[in-house]
Coordinates of C-alpha atoms in Angstrom, one line a residue:
D76 CA 0.0 0.0 0.0
A77 CA 2.8 2.4 0.8
V78 CA 4.8 1.7 -2.4
Y79 CA 1.5 1.9 -4.4
G80 CA 0.7 5.3 -2.9
A81 CA 4.3 6.7 -3.0
I82 CA 5.0 5.9 -6.6
D83 CA 1.7 7.4 -7.8
G84 CA 2.1 10.4 -5.6
A85 CA 5.5 11.3 -7.0
V86 CA 4.6 10.5 -10.6
T87 CA 1.4 12.4 -10.8
T88 CA 2.5 15.4 -8.9
F89 CA 5.7 15.8 -10.8
A90 CA 3.8 15.3 -14.1
I91 CA 1.6 18.2 -13.1
V92 CA 4.6 20.4 -12.3
A93 CA 6.2 19.4 -15.6
G94 CA 3.1 20.2 -17.5
V95 CA 2.7 23.6 -15.9
V96 CA 6.3 24.5 -16.4
G97 CA 6.2 23.3 -20.0
A98 CA 3.2 25.6 -20.6
E99 CA 5.2 28.5 -19.1
L100 CA 2.6 29.2 -16.4
S101 CA 3.1 31.0 -13.1
P102 CA 4.7 29.1 -10.2
K103 CA 1.5 29.9 -8.3
I104 CA -0.3 27.6 -10.7
V105 CA 2.2 24.9 -9.9
L106 CA 1.3 25.2 -6.2
I107 CA -2.4 25.4 -6.8
L108 CA -2.7 22.4 -9.2
G109 CA 0.0 20.4 -7.4
T110 CA -1.6 20.9 -3.9
A111 CA -5.0 20.1 -5.3
N112 CA -3.6 16.9 -6.9
L113 CA -1.8 16.0 -3.7
F114 CA -4.9 15.9 -1.6
G115 CA -7.6 15.3 -4.1
D116 CA -5.9 12.4 -6.0
G117 CA -4.4 11.1 -2.8
L118 CA -7.8 10.9 -1.1
S119 CA -9.3 9.3 -4.3
M120 CA -6.6 6.6 -4.3
A121 CA -7.0 6.0 -0.6
L122 CA -10.8 5.6 -0.9
S123 CA -10.3 3.3 -3.9
N124 CA -7.8 1.2 -2.0
Y125 CA -10.1 1.1 1.0
L126 CA -13.1 0.0 -1.0
G127 CA -11.1 -2.5 -3.0
T128 CA -9.7 -4.1 0.2
R129 CA -13.1 -4.1 1.8
T130 CA -14.7 -5.7 -1.3
F131 CA -12.1 -8.4 -1.2
H132 CA -12.8 -9.2 2.4
Q133 CA -16.5 -9.3 1.6
E134 CA -15.9 -11.7 -1.3
L135 CA -13.7 -13.9 0.9
S136 CA -16.3 -13.9 3.6
R137 CA -19.0 -14.9 1.2
A138 CA -16.9 -17.7 -0.3
R139 CA -16.1 -19.1 3.1
H140 CA -19.8 -19.1 4.0
E141 CA -20.7 -20.9 0.7
E142 CA -17.9 -23.5 1.2
R143 CA -19.0 -24.1 4.8
H144 CA -22.6 -24.7 3.6
H145 CA -21.3 -27.2 1.0
I146 CA -19.1 -29.0 3.5
R147 CA -22.1 -29.4 5.9
T148 CA -24.6 -30.4 3.2
V149 CA -22.6 -32.5 0.8
P150 CA -19.4 -33.5 2.7
D151 CA -18.6 -36.5 0.4
G152 CA -18.6 -34.3 -2.6
E153 CA -16.4 -31.7 -1.0
R154 CA -14.1 -34.4 0.3
E155 CA -13.7 -35.7 -3.2
E156 CA -12.8 -32.2 -4.4
I157 CA -10.0 -32.2 -1.7
R158 CA -8.9 -35.6 -3.0
Q159 CA -8.7 -34.2 -6.6
I160 CA -6.8 -31.1 -5.5
F161 CA -4.1 -33.2 -3.8
R162 CA -4.1 -35.8 -6.6
A163 CA -3.3 -33.0 -9.0
K164 CA -0.3 -32.2 -6.8
G165 CA 1.1 -35.7 -7.3
L166 CA -0.2 -37.6 -4.3
T167 CA -1.6 -41.1 -4.8
G168 CA -2.6 -44.2 -2.9
T169 CA -2.4 -44.4 0.9
T170 CA -0.5 -41.1 1.2
L171 CA -3.3 -39.3 -0.7
E172 CA -6.0 -40.8 1.5
E173 CA -4.1 -39.9 4.7
V174 CA -3.7 -36.3 3.5
V175 CA -7.4 -36.1 2.7
E176 CA -8.3 -37.4 6.1
V177 CA -6.1 -34.9 7.9
M178 CA -7.2 -31.9 5.8
T179 CA -10.9 -32.6 6.2
A180 CA -10.6 -33.3 10.0
D181 CA -10.9 -29.6 10.8
E182 CA -13.7 -27.6 9.2
E183 CA -11.9 -24.3 9.2
Q184 CA -8.8 -25.8 7.6
W185 CA -11.0 -27.6 5.1
I186 CA -12.6 -24.3 4.2
D187 CA -9.2 -22.6 3.9
I188 CA -8.0 -25.2 1.4
M189 CA -11.2 -25.0 -0.7
V190 CA -11.2 -21.2 -0.8
R191 CA -7.5 -21.0 -1.7
E192 CA -7.1 -24.0 -4.0
E193 CA -10.5 -24.1 -5.7
L194 CA -11.4 -20.4 -5.8
G195 CA -8.0 -18.9 -5.9
L196 CA -8.7 -16.5 -3.0
H197 CA -5.8 -15.9 -0.6
P198 CA -6.6 -14.6 2.8
T199 CA -5.1 -11.2 3.6
R200 CA -4.4 -9.4 6.8
H201 CA -4.9 -6.0 5.3
V202 CA -7.4 -3.9 7.3
P203 CA -9.3 -1.7 4.8
W204 CA -9.0 1.6 6.7
K205 CA -5.3 1.0 7.3
A206 CA -4.7 0.2 3.7
G207 CA -6.4 3.4 2.6
M208 CA -4.7 5.6 5.2
T209 CA -1.3 4.1 4.3
T210 CA -1.9 4.9 0.6
F211 CA -3.0 8.4 1.4
L212 CA 0.0 9.2 3.7
A213 CA 2.5 7.7 1.3
F214 CA 1.0 9.6 -1.7
C215 CA 1.2 12.9 0.1
A216 CA 4.7 12.3 1.5
A217 CA 6.1 11.3 -1.9
G218 CA 4.0 13.8 -3.8
S219 CA 5.4 16.7 -1.7
F220 CA 8.9 16.3 -3.2
P221 CA 8.1 17.8 -6.6
L222 CA 6.4 20.7 -4.8
S223 CA 9.0 21.3 -2.0
L224 CA 11.1 23.9 -3.8
F225 CA 8.0 25.9 -4.9
I226 CA 6.6 25.8 -1.4
F227 CA 10.0 27.0 -0.1
E228 CA 10.0 29.9 -2.5
A229 CA 6.4 30.9 -1.7
L230 CA 7.1 30.8 2.1
T231 CA 10.5 32.6 2.1
G232 CA 10.3 34.8 -1.0
V233 CA 13.7 33.5 -2.0
T234 CA 14.0 32.9 -5.8
T235 CA 16.0 29.9 -6.9
A236 CA 17.8 29.8 -10.2
H237 CA 16.5 27.0 -12.5
P238 CA 13.8 25.8 -10.1
F239 CA 12.5 23.2 -12.5
G240 CA 16.0 21.7 -12.8
W241 CA 16.3 21.4 -9.0
T242 CA 12.8 20.0 -8.8
T243 CA 13.7 17.4 -11.4
A244 CA 16.7 16.4 -9.4
I245 CA 14.7 16.2 -6.1
T246 CA 12.0 14.2 -7.7
A247 CA 14.5 11.8 -9.4
T248 CA 16.0 11.2 -6.0
A249 CA 12.5 10.4 -4.6
F250 CA 11.9 8.0 -7.5
L251 CA 15.1 6.2 -6.8
L252 CA 14.4 6.0 -3.0
I253 CA 10.9 4.7 -3.6
G254 CA 12.1 2.1 -6.1
A255 CA 14.9 1.0 -3.7
G256 CA 12.3 0.6 -1.0
K257 CA 10.1 -1.4 -3.4
S258 CA 12.9 -3.9 -3.8
R259 CA 12.2 -5.2 -0.3
F260 CA 9.0 -6.8 -1.7
T261 CA 10.5 -8.2 -4.9
D262 CA 13.5 -10.2 -6.0
Q263 CA 15.0 -7.2 -7.9
P264 CA 18.3 -5.6 -6.7
W265 CA 17.6 -2.2 -5.1
Y266 CA 19.4 -0.2 -7.9
R267 CA 17.4 -1.9 -10.7
S268 CA 14.2 -1.3 -8.9
G269 CA 15.1 2.3 -8.3
L270 CA 16.0 2.9 -11.9
E271 CA 12.8 1.2 -13.1
T272 CA 10.8 3.6 -11.0
L273 CA 12.9 6.5 -12.2
V274 CA 12.2 5.6 -15.8
V275 CA 8.5 5.2 -15.3
G276 CA 8.2 8.6 -13.5
G277 CA 10.5 10.3 -16.0
L278 CA 8.3 9.0 -18.9
A279 CA 5.1 10.3 -17.3
A280 CA 6.7 13.7 -16.6
S281 CA 8.2 13.9 -20.2
V282 CA 4.7 13.3 -21.7
A283 CA 3.2 16.0 -19.4
Y284 CA 6.0 18.5 -20.1
A285 CA 5.6 17.9 -23.9
I286 CA 1.9 18.4 -23.8
G287 CA 2.3 21.5 -21.6
A288 CA 4.9 23.0 -24.0
S289 CA 2.8 22.3 -27.1
L290 CA -0.2 24.2 -25.5
A291 CA 1.9 27.1 -24.2
G292 CA 0.5 30.4 -25.3
W293 CA -3.1 29.2 -25.6
S294 CA -5.6 31.5 -23.8

């Protein structure tokens, strides 16, 4: 959830900054659109993640209820399905029958196997509101990097030479750090994961900048 929110936060906010700079608009517009995106899009993603996680839990609960009903009404048929599942895994003969006996001895374990193996639903420990909140906080934290220099200038009145260049460097660093953090959950080396995230973010920003530049001067 954190990686999901952080990557999207950095990419979309920097894309907005790149588009506004490409269109040669005022730095105030960068702050207005960037901040609106930071909270509006961040909240939208958080709510989507919350609803998606909650829907999965509801689907899982319904599937478990149905499997419990099947086990209690047609146990022989459900036991045969367990037998077929483990036969497909290569078990035969006495070993297969022993496994079937063990796996169907406990109803909750039986249901777990049916839900996972037959329906392809894997139980998750994600709590819906925590998933949404994590996404929102990560989105806002990472999305603030592209805006940090513009916020600094607005608060202090100090003008920085080549602000977009500095913003690009700051955001590129954020992309690399997010990608490196993402490598904890994958088998990619940290540097490859970081470069991958940097390329994805850079592509989105380049498209936004090109569109903004092509529309510069329109009133």
